[in-house]
XYZ file of C-alpha atoms in Angstrom:
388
model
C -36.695 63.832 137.163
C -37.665 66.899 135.074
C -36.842 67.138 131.219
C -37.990 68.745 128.391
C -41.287 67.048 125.965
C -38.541 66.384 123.431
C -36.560 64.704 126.012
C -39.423 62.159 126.969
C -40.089 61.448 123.837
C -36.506 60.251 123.138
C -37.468 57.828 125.985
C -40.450 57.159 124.467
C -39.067 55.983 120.954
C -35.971 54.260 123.067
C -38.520 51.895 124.859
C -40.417 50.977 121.695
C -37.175 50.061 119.983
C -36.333 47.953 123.192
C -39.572 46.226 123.402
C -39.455 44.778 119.585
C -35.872 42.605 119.675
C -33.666 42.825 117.111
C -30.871 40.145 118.378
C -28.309 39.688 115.909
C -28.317 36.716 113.795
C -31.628 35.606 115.858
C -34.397 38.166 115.678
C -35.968 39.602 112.241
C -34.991 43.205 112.337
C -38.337 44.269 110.403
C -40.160 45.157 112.919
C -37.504 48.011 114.456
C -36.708 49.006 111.365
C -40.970 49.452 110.502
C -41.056 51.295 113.845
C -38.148 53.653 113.026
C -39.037 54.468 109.585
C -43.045 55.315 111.074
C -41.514 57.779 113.358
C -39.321 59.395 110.762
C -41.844 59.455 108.322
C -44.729 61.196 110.257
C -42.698 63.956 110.978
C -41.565 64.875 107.492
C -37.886 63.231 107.599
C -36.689 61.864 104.394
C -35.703 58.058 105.426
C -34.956 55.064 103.233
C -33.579 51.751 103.396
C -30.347 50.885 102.674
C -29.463 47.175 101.638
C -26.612 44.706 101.434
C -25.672 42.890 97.993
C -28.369 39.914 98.530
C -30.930 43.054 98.929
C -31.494 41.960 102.811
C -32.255 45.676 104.370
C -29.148 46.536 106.545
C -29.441 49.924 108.014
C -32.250 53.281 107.715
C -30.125 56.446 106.357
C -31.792 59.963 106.800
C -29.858 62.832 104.855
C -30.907 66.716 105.617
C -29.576 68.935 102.770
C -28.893 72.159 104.299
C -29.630 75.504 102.224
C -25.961 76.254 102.074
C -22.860 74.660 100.587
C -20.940 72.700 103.137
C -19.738 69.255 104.162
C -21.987 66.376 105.052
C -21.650 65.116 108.676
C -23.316 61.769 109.926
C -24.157 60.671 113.411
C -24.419 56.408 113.746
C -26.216 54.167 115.747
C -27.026 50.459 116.109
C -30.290 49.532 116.435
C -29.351 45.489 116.511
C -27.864 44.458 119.502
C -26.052 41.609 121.487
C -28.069 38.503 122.580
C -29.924 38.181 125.726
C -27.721 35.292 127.408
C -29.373 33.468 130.391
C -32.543 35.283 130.465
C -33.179 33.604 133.871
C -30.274 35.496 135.394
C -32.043 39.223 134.348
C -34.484 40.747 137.457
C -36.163 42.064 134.398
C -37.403 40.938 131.003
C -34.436 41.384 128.447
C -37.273 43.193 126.307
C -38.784 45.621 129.069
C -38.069 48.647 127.222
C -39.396 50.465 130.717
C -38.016 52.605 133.381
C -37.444 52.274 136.836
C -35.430 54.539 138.973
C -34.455 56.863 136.845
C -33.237 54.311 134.431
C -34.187 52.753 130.888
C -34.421 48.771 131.154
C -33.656 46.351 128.339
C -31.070 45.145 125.619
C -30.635 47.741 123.487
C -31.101 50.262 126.479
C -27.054 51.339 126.198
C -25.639 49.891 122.708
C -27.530 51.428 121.313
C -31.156 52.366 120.825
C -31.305 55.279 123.093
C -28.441 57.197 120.964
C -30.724 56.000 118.130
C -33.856 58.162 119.280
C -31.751 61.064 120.082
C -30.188 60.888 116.634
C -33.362 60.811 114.874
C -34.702 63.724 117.278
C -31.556 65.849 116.516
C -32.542 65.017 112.708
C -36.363 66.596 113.316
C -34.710 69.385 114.604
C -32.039 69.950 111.956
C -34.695 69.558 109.486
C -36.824 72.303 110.977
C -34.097 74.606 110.234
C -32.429 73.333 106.911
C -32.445 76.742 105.270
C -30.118 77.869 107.657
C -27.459 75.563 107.616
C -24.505 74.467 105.668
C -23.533 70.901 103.861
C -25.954 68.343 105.386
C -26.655 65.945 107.712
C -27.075 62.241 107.539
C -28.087 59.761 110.566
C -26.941 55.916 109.930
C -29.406 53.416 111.653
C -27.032 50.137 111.194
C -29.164 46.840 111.620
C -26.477 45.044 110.753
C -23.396 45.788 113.630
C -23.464 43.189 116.512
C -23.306 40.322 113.449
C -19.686 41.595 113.099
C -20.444 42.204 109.264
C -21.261 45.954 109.942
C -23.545 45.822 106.619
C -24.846 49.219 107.919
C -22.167 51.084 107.536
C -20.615 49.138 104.580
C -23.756 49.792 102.824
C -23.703 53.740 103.563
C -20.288 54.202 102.388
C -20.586 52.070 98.947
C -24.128 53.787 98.240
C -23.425 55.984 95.237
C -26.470 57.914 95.745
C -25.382 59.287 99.631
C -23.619 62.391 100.717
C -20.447 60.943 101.631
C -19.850 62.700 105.080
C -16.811 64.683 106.246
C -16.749 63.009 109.494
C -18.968 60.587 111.736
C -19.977 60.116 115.435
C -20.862 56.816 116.341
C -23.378 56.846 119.346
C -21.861 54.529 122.111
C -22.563 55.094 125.274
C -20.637 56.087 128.446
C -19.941 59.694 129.659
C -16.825 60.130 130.645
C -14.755 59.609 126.725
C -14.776 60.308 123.550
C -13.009 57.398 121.423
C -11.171 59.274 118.674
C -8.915 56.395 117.822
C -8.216 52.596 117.900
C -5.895 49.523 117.032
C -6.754 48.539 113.802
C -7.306 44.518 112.708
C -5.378 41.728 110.847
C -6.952 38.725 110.962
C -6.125 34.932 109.531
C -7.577 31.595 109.501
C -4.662 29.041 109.283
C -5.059 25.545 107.741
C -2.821 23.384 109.713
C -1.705 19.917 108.103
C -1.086 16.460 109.382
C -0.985 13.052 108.725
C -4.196 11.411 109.046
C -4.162 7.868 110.905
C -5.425 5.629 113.579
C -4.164 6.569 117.085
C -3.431 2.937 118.325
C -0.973 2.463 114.841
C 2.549 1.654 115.169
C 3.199 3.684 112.304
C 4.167 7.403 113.783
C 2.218 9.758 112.684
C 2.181 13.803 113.364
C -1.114 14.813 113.440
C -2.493 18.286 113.024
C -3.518 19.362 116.108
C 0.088 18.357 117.349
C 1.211 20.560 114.569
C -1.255 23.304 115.126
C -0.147 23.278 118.977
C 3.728 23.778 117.699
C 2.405 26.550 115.915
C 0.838 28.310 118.795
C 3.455 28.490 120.798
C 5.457 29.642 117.906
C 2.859 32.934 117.712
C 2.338 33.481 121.427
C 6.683 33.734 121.362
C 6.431 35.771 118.209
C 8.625 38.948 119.802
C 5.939 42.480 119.427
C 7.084 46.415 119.458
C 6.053 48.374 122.154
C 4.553 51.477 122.402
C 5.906 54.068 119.569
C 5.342 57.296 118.179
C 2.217 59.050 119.275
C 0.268 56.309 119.054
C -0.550 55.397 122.973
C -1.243 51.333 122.559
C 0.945 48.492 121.495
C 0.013 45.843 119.041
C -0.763 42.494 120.353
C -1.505 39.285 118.930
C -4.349 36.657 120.219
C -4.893 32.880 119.057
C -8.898 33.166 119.905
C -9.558 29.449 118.554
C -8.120 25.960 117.183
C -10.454 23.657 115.523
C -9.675 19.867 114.751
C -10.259 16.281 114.898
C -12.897 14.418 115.326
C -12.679 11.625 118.108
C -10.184 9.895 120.139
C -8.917 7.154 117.808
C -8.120 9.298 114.370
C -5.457 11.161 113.732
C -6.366 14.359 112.351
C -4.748 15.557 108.841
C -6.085 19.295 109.526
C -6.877 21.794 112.152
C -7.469 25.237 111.644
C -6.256 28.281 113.941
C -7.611 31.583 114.481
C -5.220 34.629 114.612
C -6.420 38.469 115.798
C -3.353 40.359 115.542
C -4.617 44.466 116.463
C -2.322 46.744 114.731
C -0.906 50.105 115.295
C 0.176 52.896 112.763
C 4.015 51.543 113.386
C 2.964 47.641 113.392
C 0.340 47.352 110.742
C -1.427 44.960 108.240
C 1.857 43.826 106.257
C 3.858 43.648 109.344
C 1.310 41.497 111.261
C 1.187 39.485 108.165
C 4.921 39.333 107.772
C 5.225 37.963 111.441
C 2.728 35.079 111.175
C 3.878 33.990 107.963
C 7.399 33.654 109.672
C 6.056 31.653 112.416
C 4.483 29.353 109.533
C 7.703 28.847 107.832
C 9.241 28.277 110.725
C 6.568 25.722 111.779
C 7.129 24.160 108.314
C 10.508 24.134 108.924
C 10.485 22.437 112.525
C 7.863 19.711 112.133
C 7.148 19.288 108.044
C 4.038 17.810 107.339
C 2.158 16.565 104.546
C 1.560 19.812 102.769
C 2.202 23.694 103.070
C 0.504 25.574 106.063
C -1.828 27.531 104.752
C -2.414 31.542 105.594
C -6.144 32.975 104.866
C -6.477 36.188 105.310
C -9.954 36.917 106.228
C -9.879 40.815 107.701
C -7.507 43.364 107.672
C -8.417 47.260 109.429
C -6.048 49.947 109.774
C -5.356 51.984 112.775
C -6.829 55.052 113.395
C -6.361 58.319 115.888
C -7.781 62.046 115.411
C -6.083 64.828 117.188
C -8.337 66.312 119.296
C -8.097 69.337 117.246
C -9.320 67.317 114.126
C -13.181 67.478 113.090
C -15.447 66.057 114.478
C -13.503 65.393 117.594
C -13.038 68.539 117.975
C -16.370 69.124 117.762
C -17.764 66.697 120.139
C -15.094 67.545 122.771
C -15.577 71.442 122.599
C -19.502 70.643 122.564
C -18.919 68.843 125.899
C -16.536 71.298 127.111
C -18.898 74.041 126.490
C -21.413 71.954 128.338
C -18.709 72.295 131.323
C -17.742 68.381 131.314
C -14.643 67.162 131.306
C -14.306 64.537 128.894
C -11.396 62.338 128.012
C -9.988 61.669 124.349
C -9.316 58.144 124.753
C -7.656 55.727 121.908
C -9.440 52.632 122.262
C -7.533 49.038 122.142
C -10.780 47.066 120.457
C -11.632 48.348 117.206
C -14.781 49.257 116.092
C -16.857 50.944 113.004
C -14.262 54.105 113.226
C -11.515 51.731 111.702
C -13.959 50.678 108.687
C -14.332 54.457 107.855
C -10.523 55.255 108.455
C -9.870 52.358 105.608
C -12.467 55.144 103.731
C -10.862 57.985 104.309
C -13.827 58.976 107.008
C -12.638 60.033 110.234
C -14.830 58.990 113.078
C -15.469 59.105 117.018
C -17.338 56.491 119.030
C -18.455 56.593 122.232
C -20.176 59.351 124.236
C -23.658 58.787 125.790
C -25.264 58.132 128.776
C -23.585 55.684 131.753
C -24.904 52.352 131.799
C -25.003 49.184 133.210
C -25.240 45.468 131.722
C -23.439 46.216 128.566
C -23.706 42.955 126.634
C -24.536 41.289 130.015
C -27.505 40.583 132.171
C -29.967 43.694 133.570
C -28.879 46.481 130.495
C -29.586 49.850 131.369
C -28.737 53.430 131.005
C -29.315 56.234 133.619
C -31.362 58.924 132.397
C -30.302 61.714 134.469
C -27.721 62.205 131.765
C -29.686 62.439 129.183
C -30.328 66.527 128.894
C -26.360 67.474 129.179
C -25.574 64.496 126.189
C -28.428 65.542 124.382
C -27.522 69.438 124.482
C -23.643 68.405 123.797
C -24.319 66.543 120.490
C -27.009 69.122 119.667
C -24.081 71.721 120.613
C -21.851 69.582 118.040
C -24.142 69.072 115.291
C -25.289 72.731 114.968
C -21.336 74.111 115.141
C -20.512 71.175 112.445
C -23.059 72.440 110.197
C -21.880 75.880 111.274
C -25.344 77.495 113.001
């Protein structure tokens, strides 16, 4: 395989990222962080930390001023990733930040420290140039994304001090779409009551798992819209866990449920909320227990979709066009950091990168060979944006 210096040494910086681990919630992120900041800092690029409210860095943000008015546009990457799993299942070490065939081995390979080196070599190169361009760009280096908490990108947006951007591309991988829109989120932990007793009693006693059962099946029956509008995905409502008791011979008095309801622009966060709060009273209604079930609203998202003639969609699909692919426009059913920056006001796409393997799973990688045409699209898309 034949590529350009630049091109290896986006490899190059990919495989040290992958060789120091930055597991979420299990490794210390310093040491990716140190590595990222040493490359951007050698080379001239203004880089500094951004942290959450207990001052625990989050996320590296690099801003390019351009020598012209203009919006601000920001590319986005993880550098934190999933867990290993069973490390006994990989045929490679989880950390081998290597390649092998063509392709780049390790967590961290596709999701995503690969788009993380290219972003930070687009920034050298858009720095070269400043003078000529207009607004600015800005490259997000979340450490905080696979915790869930997304202090990255909640720490770029609520920073007074940064360019707030026009439009973002997140750097997922995969080749073949461009996510320019997803289901948003409303999400509730419900405190389910009961009346707390010994199993073997004669006394009767409704416990609250039994209640917390009735009330699942209320949810799972809760009637949903379809598919509306121009919005291609319906909403759709998950239980995803139910908590309680504590051995075989006590009755529990509460148990807790977990509700992910994904929203649409016709179904959204006060209709989701509307329809579990009816199955509640209804619940209440049915099998009364000791006390009012209680709704805890813990997350709520909004929907988002971009036309594709809406920036920077536009300009990540016309970049790819012009690099004669055909890529899709897809509206994605999981949401992701594009729904925190719709509930800013900051459209977004995600996705668009190299194919890969292992996602998540055992044996991560990313094939290489597409590495030039995704490089030259987003470098195609960043220099239109900022209107070279």
């Amino acid at each position: 395989m034949t590529w350009n210096p630049d091109l290896a040494s986006v490899v190059e910086l990919a495989g040290e990222l992958i060789r120091r681990p930055s597991r979420a919630g299990v490794d210390d992120h310093e040491p990716v962080l140190a590595a990222l900041e040493h490359w951007l800092t050698s080379r001239g690029l203004p880089c500094r930390r951004l942290r959450d409210d207990t001052g625990r860095p989050v996320a590296l943000l690099v801003e390019i001023r351009g020598g012209r008015p203009g919006p601000w546009w920001a590319l986005d990457a993880c550098v934190d990733t999933a867990p290993y799993g069973d490390e006994t299942a990989w045929s490679f070490p989880p950390d081998a930040g290597d390649v092998v065939d063509g392709r780049l081995r390790g967590r961290g390979a596709a999701d995503s420290k690969l788009a993380a080196s290219l972003f930070c070599h687009l920034a050298a190169e858009v720095h070269d140039r400043a003078g000529d361009l207009r607004g600015g760009l800005a490259v997000l280096l979340d450490a905080d994304e696979h915790t869930g908490g997304f202090g990255g990108a909640r720490a770029y947006v609520a920073d007074p001090d940064a360019a707030r951007p026009a439009g973002v591309m997140i750097g997922y991988p995969g080749l073949d779409e461009v996510v320019v829109g997803g289901r948003g989120l409303w999400r509730a932990r419900i405190a389910v009551h009961g009346t707390s007793g010994h199993s073997g009693s004669r006394r009767a006693a409704v416990g609250a798992v039994s209640r917390a059962a009735r009330l699942i099946r209320l949810l799972d029956d809760a009637p949903l819209p379809g598919v509306s509008g121009d919005f291609p995905l319906p909403p759709k409502l998950t239980v995803t866990y139910c908590h309680g008791g504590e051995g075989f011979s006590v009755v529990p008095d509460l148990c807790e449920v977990g509700v992910d309801l994904r929203t649409t622009p016709d179904f959204g966060a006060g209709a989701a909320e509307n329809l579990v709060r009816a199955a509640v009273t209804e619940l209440d209604a049915l099998l009364p227990g000791p006390g009012a079930t209680d709704v805890d609203v813990v997350a709520v998202w909004p929907p988002y979709r971009l036309t594709e003639d809406q920036q920077p969609a536009a300009g990540l699909l016309g970049a790819a066009a012009g690099e004669g692919l055909r890529v899709r426009a897809k509206t994605a059913g999981p949401s992701n950091i594009g729904n925190l920056l719709a509930a800013e006001g900051i459209p977004a796409t995600a996705g668009f990168g190299l194919r890969y393997e292992g996602l998540h799973g055992v044996d991560e990688c990313v094939d290489l060979a597409d590495l030039p045409v995704v490089h030259a699209v987003y470098r195609r898309a960043v220099l239109g944006l900022l209107r070279v």
